[in-house]
């Protein structure tokens, strides 16, 4: 079965062709047109600018993704309907509806968070993951701990009360003058920090780490960085390393707590922040994890195609497929 996946939830226009067979999922093409350069100028994503770019990029990205294939080869189309930036989501949805109508293909609405989790199944035998599992989704818009009874059966056990982990990386990077997107910029600065210089050493808060729940809060961390920077006595590399470590400490601590309390058998990571080398390394020291290759942690449409496969029987009329900027993962 060949599936076409489409994602325009944020600032990347992504289309992928994926083969779903007995031996699992294989990527045929995975095209991403990034708008980073455009949004860099503004230090963040502007939804209406992003929407215009999606409109411009979609036909070209489709052409590249379809190279060597025809619509008659395709069995299903999957499109992200949320969560995400509403004007951006609609671009992908309307584009997908046109294709579904023109080529008479079923269209399946996909949840972007579930897609980040299921990116773990690409190029991997699905029997490798044992259930119950817990998934930590850490992206620019979300930080959620999700208990998985099996694929398609989820329970949200914790989430951020304010900023997402990726958002925290982005905001701290902006305060330190490191540009957008902040995650890779902070990671690069942090990697350069070698010698601890006691003059500048301060330790940033690990918000909510002591609380007996699985929730997160990252906005205080950004504020703590801001105050230190305003005082003027700081070392940029140290600050990047310390902010990154504070985020990692809380993410690992809360995930391991869920692993213990819910007696889970597998830990899955997903979302842009899961591309962070230190996070991956430090998680691996603590427990076995499933994490996609870095290119499948950040937004892509191959993960949308995989998720479409698992929902392939849930057919909806085209007119009932709508964007939902605040779409939640369905609880058990
Ligand atoms: O999943 P994603 O591509 O888009 C959303 O769904 O939000 O995640 C983007 C987020 C951004 O906040 C970006 O700074 C962060 O992921 N990110 C990273 C790294 N690469 C991307 N954060 C930390 N370390 C990285 N290497
Ligand atoms: Zn995402």
GROMACS .gro file of C-alpha atoms and ligand atoms in nm, residues 9-10 12 112 116 138-142 165-167 169-170 181-184 187 244 271-277 297-299, ligand 1:
model
   57
    9UNK     CA    1   0.094   2.250   1.058
   10UNK     CA    2   0.367   2.505   1.122
   12UNK     CA    3   0.748   2.346   0.703
  112UNK     CA    4   0.019   1.579   1.442
  116UNK     CA    5   0.534   1.250   1.610
  138UNK     CA    6   0.854   1.751   2.284
  139UNK     CA    7   0.811   2.004   2.008
  140UNK     CA    8   0.784   2.376   1.949
  141UNK     CA    9   0.417   2.375   2.046
  142UNK     CA   10   0.380   2.078   2.281
  165UNK     CA   11   1.014   2.263   2.574
  166UNK     CA   12   1.095   2.368   2.216
  167UNK     CA   13   0.941   2.708   2.279
  169UNK     CA   14   1.474   2.659   2.364
  170UNK     CA   15   1.355   2.918   2.110
  181UNK     CA   16   1.514   2.801   1.553
  182UNK     CA   17   1.658   2.808   1.902
  183UNK     CA   18   1.702   2.436   1.974
  184UNK     CA   19   1.992   2.363   1.739
  187UNK     CA   20   2.273   2.287   2.147
  244UNK     CA   21   1.955   2.292   2.800
  271UNK     CA   22   0.905   1.594   1.822
  272UNK     CA   23   1.173   1.846   1.729
  273UNK     CA   24   1.337   1.860   2.073
  274UNK     CA   25   1.394   1.481   2.055
  275UNK     CA   26   1.657   1.566   1.791
  276UNK     CA   27   1.870   1.711   2.073
  277UNK     CA   28   2.191   1.507   2.107
  297UNK     CA   29   1.193   1.409   1.491
  298UNK     CA   30   1.135   1.752   1.341
  299UNK     CA   31   0.824   1.809   1.131
  333LIG     O1   32   0.834   1.910   1.598
  333LIG     P1   33   0.884   2.038   1.544
  333LIG     O2   34   0.969   2.036   1.420
  333LIG     O3   35   0.765   2.137   1.518
  333LIG     C1   36   0.653   2.146   1.600
  333LIG     O4   37   0.564   2.062   1.588
  333LIG     O5   38   0.657   2.239   1.685
  333LIG     O6   39   0.964   2.109   1.664
  333LIG     C2   40   1.026   2.232   1.649
  333LIG     C3   41   1.096   2.266   1.779
  333LIG     C4   42   1.157   2.406   1.782
  333LIG     O7   43   1.120   2.469   1.902
  333LIG     C5   44   1.307   2.380   1.776
  333LIG     O8   45   1.383   2.479   1.843
  333LIG     C6   46   1.317   2.246   1.845
  333LIG     O9   47   1.206   2.174   1.801
  333LIG     N1   48   1.440   2.174   1.807
  333LIG     C7   49   1.537   2.142   1.895
  333LIG     C8   50   1.641   2.082   1.820
  333LIG     N2   51   1.601   2.078   1.689
  333LIG     C9   52   1.478   2.135   1.683
  333LIG     N3   53   1.545   2.161   2.028
  333LIG    C10   54   1.657   2.118   2.089
  333LIG     N4   55   1.762   2.062   2.025
  333LIG    C11   56   1.758   2.040   1.891
  333LIG     N5   57   1.861   1.984   1.829
   0.00000   0.00000   0.00000
